[in-house]
Amino acid sequence: MHYVMLAVLIGFATLFWQELSDGPVLNVWKKVIALGIPFTEISLIGFYIPEYSSILYLTGVLYWVIAPAAAMYLSARELEQSLLYRYSSAASGLAALLVVLSYLNGSAGLEVLGYLLAGAVQTAVILDAARMNST
């Protein structure tokens, strides 16, 4: 699965790199994607170094929860209707906290809740961005 994610990231960045430079919001997300490639690779290394797999996996996962939170915050500063992005940034921060807490106390429930929250928030922001792009 991680290899697919890495291939999608590299393919997306290659195909849409120029378009991601259009405007300050897309430029923020361009940086998230560019930095996401090495963080995803760090996660992949965990498959080859089992004794460090947990920390390597957590590093990659947390990047994909925290970086979008930062990007949502920075996007909110650039957008007129930024309430969704401000709340989404805070919710993503909470999702990251839930994931970290799940690793510290071994709670699968917290981990699932953190991933569900991150997924819901990121989906809402993507749908809103698509809506703005179509108008």
JSON list of C-alpha atoms in Angstrom, two decimals:
[
{"chain": "A", "resi": 1, "resn": "MET", "atom": "CA", "xyz": [0.00, 0.00, 0.00]},
{"chain": "A", "resi": 2, "resn": "HIS", "atom": "CA", "xyz": [2.79, 2.43, 0.85]},
{"chain": "A", "resi": 3, "resn": "TYR", "atom": "CA", "xyz": [4.41, 1.84, -2.53]},
{"chain": "A", "resi": 4, "resn": "VAL", "atom": "CA", "xyz": [1.14, 2.76, -4.22]},
{"chain": "A", "resi": 5, "resn": "MET", "atom": "CA", "xyz": [0.94, 5.95, -2.15]},
{"chain": "A", "resi": 6, "resn": "LEU", "atom": "CA", "xyz": [4.50, 6.84, -3.06]},
{"chain": "A", "resi": 7, "resn": "ALA", "atom": "CA", "xyz": [3.84, 6.20, -6.77]},
{"chain": "A", "resi": 8, "resn": "VAL", "atom": "CA", "xyz": [0.67, 8.32, -6.65]},
{"chain": "A", "resi": 9, "resn": "LEU", "atom": "CA", "xyz": [2.53, 11.17, -4.94]},
{"chain": "A", "resi": 10, "resn": "ILE", "atom": "CA", "xyz": [5.37, 11.16, -7.42]},
{"chain": "A", "resi": 11, "resn": "GLY", "atom": "CA", "xyz": [2.99, 10.85, -10.36]},
{"chain": "A", "resi": 12, "resn": "PHE", "atom": "CA", "xyz": [0.72, 13.63, -9.10]},
{"chain": "A", "resi": 13, "resn": "ALA", "atom": "CA", "xyz": [3.66, 15.93, -8.41]},
{"chain": "A", "resi": 14, "resn": "THR", "atom": "CA", "xyz": [5.13, 15.22, -11.84]},
{"chain": "A", "resi": 15, "resn": "LEU", "atom": "CA", "xyz": [1.90, 15.76, -13.74]},
{"chain": "A", "resi": 16, "resn": "PHE", "atom": "CA", "xyz": [0.59, 18.80, -11.86]},
{"chain": "A", "resi": 17, "resn": "TRP", "atom": "CA", "xyz": [3.72, 20.53, -10.54]},
{"chain": "A", "resi": 18, "resn": "GLN", "atom": "CA", "xyz": [3.25, 23.63, -12.67]},
{"chain": "A", "resi": 19, "resn": "GLU", "atom": "CA", "xyz": [-0.48, 23.95, -11.91]},
{"chain": "A", "resi": 20, "resn": "LEU", "atom": "CA", "xyz": [0.26, 23.75, -8.19]},
{"chain": "A", "resi": 21, "resn": "SER", "atom": "CA", "xyz": [2.17, 27.02, -8.47]},
{"chain": "A", "resi": 22, "resn": "ASP", "atom": "CA", "xyz": [-1.01, 28.96, -9.32]},
{"chain": "A", "resi": 23, "resn": "GLY", "atom": "CA", "xyz": [-1.78, 31.02, -6.24]},
{"chain": "A", "resi": 24, "resn": "PRO", "atom": "CA", "xyz": [-0.69, 30.94, -2.62]},
{"chain": "A", "resi": 25, "resn": "VAL", "atom": "CA", "xyz": [-3.06, 28.17, -1.48]},
{"chain": "A", "resi": 26, "resn": "LEU", "atom": "CA", "xyz": [-2.05, 25.68, -4.16]},
{"chain": "A", "resi": 27, "resn": "ASN", "atom": "CA", "xyz": [1.58, 26.56, -3.56]},
{"chain": "A", "resi": 28, "resn": "VAL", "atom": "CA", "xyz": [1.19, 25.56, 0.11]},
{"chain": "A", "resi": 29, "resn": "TRP", "atom": "CA", "xyz": [-0.23, 22.19, -0.92]},
{"chain": "A", "resi": 30, "resn": "LYS", "atom": "CA", "xyz": [2.54, 21.78, -3.48]},
{"chain": "A", "resi": 31, "resn": "LYS", "atom": "CA", "xyz": [5.03, 21.95, -0.62]},
{"chain": "A", "resi": 32, "resn": "VAL", "atom": "CA", "xyz": [3.03, 19.45, 1.44]},
{"chain": "A", "resi": 33, "resn": "ILE", "atom": "CA", "xyz": [3.13, 16.99, -1.46]},
{"chain": "A", "resi": 34, "resn": "ALA", "atom": "CA", "xyz": [6.82, 17.56, -2.15]},
{"chain": "A", "resi": 35, "resn": "LEU", "atom": "CA", "xyz": [7.77, 17.01, 1.49]},
{"chain": "A", "resi": 36, "resn": "GLY", "atom": "CA", "xyz": [5.39, 14.07, 1.71]},
{"chain": "A", "resi": 37, "resn": "ILE", "atom": "CA", "xyz": [7.46, 12.04, -0.72]},
{"chain": "A", "resi": 38, "resn": "PRO", "atom": "CA", "xyz": [10.48, 11.59, 1.60]},
{"chain": "A", "resi": 39, "resn": "PHE", "atom": "CA", "xyz": [8.22, 11.10, 4.65]},
{"chain": "A", "resi": 40, "resn": "THR", "atom": "CA", "xyz": [6.38, 8.34, 2.81]},
{"chain": "A", "resi": 41, "resn": "GLU", "atom": "CA", "xyz": [9.76, 6.81, 1.93]},
{"chain": "A", "resi": 42, "resn": "ILE", "atom": "CA", "xyz": [10.71, 6.91, 5.63]},
{"chain": "A", "resi": 43, "resn": "SER", "atom": "CA", "xyz": [7.59, 4.86, 6.38]},
{"chain": "A", "resi": 44, "resn": "LEU", "atom": "CA", "xyz": [8.60, 2.35, 3.72]},
{"chain": "A", "resi": 45, "resn": "ILE", "atom": "CA", "xyz": [12.01, 1.85, 5.31]},
{"chain": "A", "resi": 46, "resn": "GLY", "atom": "CA", "xyz": [10.16, 0.43, 8.32]},
{"chain": "A", "resi": 47, "resn": "PHE", "atom": "CA", "xyz": [9.31, -2.66, 6.29]},
{"chain": "A", "resi": 48, "resn": "TYR", "atom": "CA", "xyz": [13.04, -3.41, 5.95]},
{"chain": "A", "resi": 49, "resn": "ILE", "atom": "CA", "xyz": [14.13, -2.52, 9.48]},
{"chain": "A", "resi": 50, "resn": "PRO", "atom": "CA", "xyz": [11.61, -4.31, 11.71]},
{"chain": "A", "resi": 51, "resn": "GLU", "atom": "CA", "xyz": [13.15, -3.17, 15.01]},
{"chain": "A", "resi": 52, "resn": "TYR", "atom": "CA", "xyz": [12.41, 0.47, 14.04]},
{"chain": "A", "resi": 53, "resn": "SER", "atom": "CA", "xyz": [9.23, -0.13, 12.08]},
{"chain": "A", "resi": 54, "resn": "SER", "atom": "CA", "xyz": [6.90, 1.49, 14.63]},
{"chain": "A", "resi": 55, "resn": "ILE", "atom": "CA", "xyz": [8.75, 4.79, 14.83]},
{"chain": "A", "resi": 56, "resn": "LEU", "atom": "CA", "xyz": [9.38, 4.93, 11.08]},
{"chain": "A", "resi": 57, "resn": "TYR", "atom": "CA", "xyz": [5.74, 4.20, 10.35]},
{"chain": "A", "resi": 58, "resn": "LEU", "atom": "CA", "xyz": [4.58, 6.75, 12.94]},
{"chain": "A", "resi": 59, "resn": "THR", "atom": "CA", "xyz": [6.88, 9.39, 11.42]},
{"chain": "A", "resi": 60, "resn": "GLY", "atom": "CA", "xyz": [5.26, 9.02, 8.01]},
{"chain": "A", "resi": 61, "resn": "VAL", "atom": "CA", "xyz": [1.72, 8.81, 9.35]},
{"chain": "A", "resi": 62, "resn": "LEU", "atom": "CA", "xyz": [2.11, 11.85, 11.57]},
{"chain": "A", "resi": 63, "resn": "TYR", "atom": "CA", "xyz": [3.48, 13.84, 8.66]},
{"chain": "A", "resi": 64, "resn": "TRP", "atom": "CA", "xyz": [0.30, 13.12, 6.68]},
{"chain": "A", "resi": 65, "resn": "VAL", "atom": "CA", "xyz": [-1.83, 14.28, 9.63]},
{"chain": "A", "resi": 66, "resn": "ILE", "atom": "CA", "xyz": [0.24, 17.29, 10.78]},
{"chain": "A", "resi": 67, "resn": "ALA", "atom": "CA", "xyz": [1.34, 18.72, 7.40]},
{"chain": "A", "resi": 68, "resn": "PRO", "atom": "CA", "xyz": [-2.23, 19.05, 6.11]},
{"chain": "A", "resi": 69, "resn": "ALA", "atom": "CA", "xyz": [-3.18, 20.71, 9.43]},
{"chain": "A", "resi": 70, "resn": "ALA", "atom": "CA", "xyz": [-0.45, 23.30, 8.85]},
{"chain": "A", "resi": 71, "resn": "ALA", "atom": "CA", "xyz": [-1.49, 23.69, 5.21]},
{"chain": "A", "resi": 72, "resn": "MET", "atom": "CA", "xyz": [-5.11, 24.21, 6.24]},
{"chain": "A", "resi": 73, "resn": "TYR", "atom": "CA", "xyz": [-4.04, 26.90, 8.69]},
{"chain": "A", "resi": 74, "resn": "LEU", "atom": "CA", "xyz": [-1.91, 28.65, 6.06]},
{"chain": "A", "resi": 75, "resn": "SER", "atom": "CA", "xyz": [-4.71, 28.29, 3.50]},
{"chain": "A", "resi": 76, "resn": "ALA", "atom": "CA", "xyz": [-7.17, 29.88, 5.93]},
{"chain": "A", "resi": 77, "resn": "ARG", "atom": "CA", "xyz": [-4.98, 32.97, 6.04]},
{"chain": "A", "resi": 78, "resn": "GLU", "atom": "CA", "xyz": [-5.29, 33.31, 2.26]},
{"chain": "A", "resi": 79, "resn": "LEU", "atom": "CA", "xyz": [-9.01, 32.62, 1.84]},
{"chain": "A", "resi": 80, "resn": "GLU", "atom": "CA", "xyz": [-11.96, 34.92, 2.44]},
{"chain": "A", "resi": 81, "resn": "GLN", "atom": "CA", "xyz": [-14.22, 32.11, 3.65]},
{"chain": "A", "resi": 82, "resn": "SER", "atom": "CA", "xyz": [-11.68, 30.45, 5.89]},
{"chain": "A", "resi": 83, "resn": "LEU", "atom": "CA", "xyz": [-13.81, 29.09, 8.72]},
{"chain": "A", "resi": 84, "resn": "LEU", "atom": "CA", "xyz": [-13.78, 25.52, 7.37]},
{"chain": "A", "resi": 85, "resn": "TYR", "atom": "CA", "xyz": [-9.99, 25.63, 7.02]},
{"chain": "A", "resi": 86, "resn": "ARG", "atom": "CA", "xyz": [-9.47, 27.04, 10.52]},
{"chain": "A", "resi": 87, "resn": "TYR", "atom": "CA", "xyz": [-11.66, 24.39, 12.14]},
{"chain": "A", "resi": 88, "resn": "SER", "atom": "CA", "xyz": [-10.13, 21.69, 9.95]},
{"chain": "A", "resi": 89, "resn": "SER", "atom": "CA", "xyz": [-6.65, 22.70, 11.01]},
{"chain": "A", "resi": 90, "resn": "ALA", "atom": "CA", "xyz": [-7.60, 22.40, 14.68]},
{"chain": "A", "resi": 91, "resn": "ALA", "atom": "CA", "xyz": [-9.38, 19.07, 14.10]},
{"chain": "A", "resi": 92, "resn": "SER", "atom": "CA", "xyz": [-6.30, 17.74, 12.28]},
{"chain": "A", "resi": 93, "resn": "GLY", "atom": "CA", "xyz": [-4.17, 18.72, 15.26]},
{"chain": "A", "resi": 94, "resn": "LEU", "atom": "CA", "xyz": [-6.55, 16.77, 17.48]},
{"chain": "A", "resi": 95, "resn": "ALA", "atom": "CA", "xyz": [-6.33, 13.79, 15.11]},
{"chain": "A", "resi": 96, "resn": "ALA", "atom": "CA", "xyz": [-2.53, 13.86, 15.38]},
{"chain": "A", "resi": 97, "resn": "LEU", "atom": "CA", "xyz": [-2.79, 13.93, 19.17]},
{"chain": "A", "resi": 98, "resn": "LEU", "atom": "CA", "xyz": [-5.14, 10.93, 19.14]},
{"chain": "A", "resi": 99, "resn": "VAL", "atom": "CA", "xyz": [-2.73, 8.96, 16.94]},
{"chain": "A", "resi": 100, "resn": "VAL", "atom": "CA", "xyz": [0.22, 9.74, 19.22]},
{"chain": "A", "resi": 101, "resn": "LEU", "atom": "CA", "xyz": [-1.79, 8.84, 22.32]},
{"chain": "A", "resi": 102, "resn": "SER", "atom": "CA", "xyz": [-2.82, 5.56, 20.70]},
{"chain": "A", "resi": 103, "resn": "TYR", "atom": "CA", "xyz": [0.85, 4.65, 20.21]},
{"chain": "A", "resi": 104, "resn": "LEU", "atom": "CA", "xyz": [1.72, 5.61, 23.76]},
{"chain": "A", "resi": 105, "resn": "ASN", "atom": "CA", "xyz": [-1.01, 3.56, 25.41]},
{"chain": "A", "resi": 106, "resn": "GLY", "atom": "CA", "xyz": [-1.70, 0.92, 22.76]},
{"chain": "A", "resi": 107, "resn": "SER", "atom": "CA", "xyz": [-5.31, 1.94, 22.22]},
{"chain": "A", "resi": 108, "resn": "ALA", "atom": "CA", "xyz": [-6.54, 0.82, 18.82]},
{"chain": "A", "resi": 109, "resn": "GLY", "atom": "CA", "xyz": [-9.75, 2.78, 19.41]},
{"chain": "A", "resi": 110, "resn": "LEU", "atom": "CA", "xyz": [-7.90, 6.09, 19.69]},
{"chain": "A", "resi": 111, "resn": "GLU", "atom": "CA", "xyz": [-5.86, 5.27, 16.61]},
{"chain": "A", "resi": 112, "resn": "VAL", "atom": "CA", "xyz": [-8.96, 4.52, 14.54]},
{"chain": "A", "resi": 113, "resn": "LEU", "atom": "CA", "xyz": [-10.67, 7.65, 15.84]},
{"chain": "A", "resi": 114, "resn": "GLY", "atom": "CA", "xyz": [-7.62, 9.74, 14.93]},
{"chain": "A", "resi": 115, "resn": "TYR", "atom": "CA", "xyz": [-7.49, 8.34, 11.40]},
{"chain": "A", "resi": 116, "resn": "LEU", "atom": "CA", "xyz": [-11.24, 8.75, 10.92]},
{"chain": "A", "resi": 117, "resn": "LEU", "atom": "CA", "xyz": [-11.08, 12.36, 12.08]},
{"chain": "A", "resi": 118, "resn": "ALA", "atom": "CA", "xyz": [-8.09, 13.13, 9.84]},
{"chain": "A", "resi": 119, "resn": "GLY", "atom": "CA", "xyz": [-9.77, 11.46, 6.87]},
{"chain": "A", "resi": 120, "resn": "ALA", "atom": "CA", "xyz": [-13.07, 13.28, 7.40]},
{"chain": "A", "resi": 121, "resn": "VAL", "atom": "CA", "xyz": [-11.38, 16.65, 7.76]},
{"chain": "A", "resi": 122, "resn": "GLN", "atom": "CA", "xyz": [-9.11, 16.19, 4.76]},
{"chain": "A", "resi": 123, "resn": "THR", "atom": "CA", "xyz": [-12.05, 14.99, 2.66]},
{"chain": "A", "resi": 124, "resn": "ALA", "atom": "CA", "xyz": [-14.10, 18.06, 3.62]},
{"chain": "A", "resi": 125, "resn": "VAL", "atom": "CA", "xyz": [-11.26, 20.39, 2.64]},
{"chain": "A", "resi": 126, "resn": "ILE", "atom": "CA", "xyz": [-10.66, 18.58, -0.66]},
{"chain": "A", "resi": 127, "resn": "LEU", "atom": "CA", "xyz": [-14.38, 18.78, -1.52]},
{"chain": "A", "resi": 128, "resn": "ASP", "atom": "CA", "xyz": [-14.42, 22.47, -0.68]},
{"chain": "A", "resi": 129, "resn": "ALA", "atom": "CA", "xyz": [-11.32, 23.09, -2.80]},
{"chain": "A", "resi": 130, "resn": "ALA", "atom": "CA", "xyz": [-12.94, 21.24, -5.71]},
{"chain": "A", "resi": 131, "resn": "ARG", "atom": "CA", "xyz": [-16.07, 23.34, -5.26]},
{"chain": "A", "resi": 132, "resn": "MET", "atom": "CA", "xyz": [-14.05, 26.57, -5.29]},
{"chain": "A", "resi": 133, "resn": "ASN", "atom": "CA", "xyz": [-12.12, 25.41, -8.34]},
{"chain": "A", "resi": 134, "resn": "SER", "atom": "CA", "xyz": [-15.33, 24.73, -10.28]},
{"chain": "A", "resi": 135, "resn": "THR", "atom": "CA", "xyz": [-16.78, 28.21, -9.69]}
]
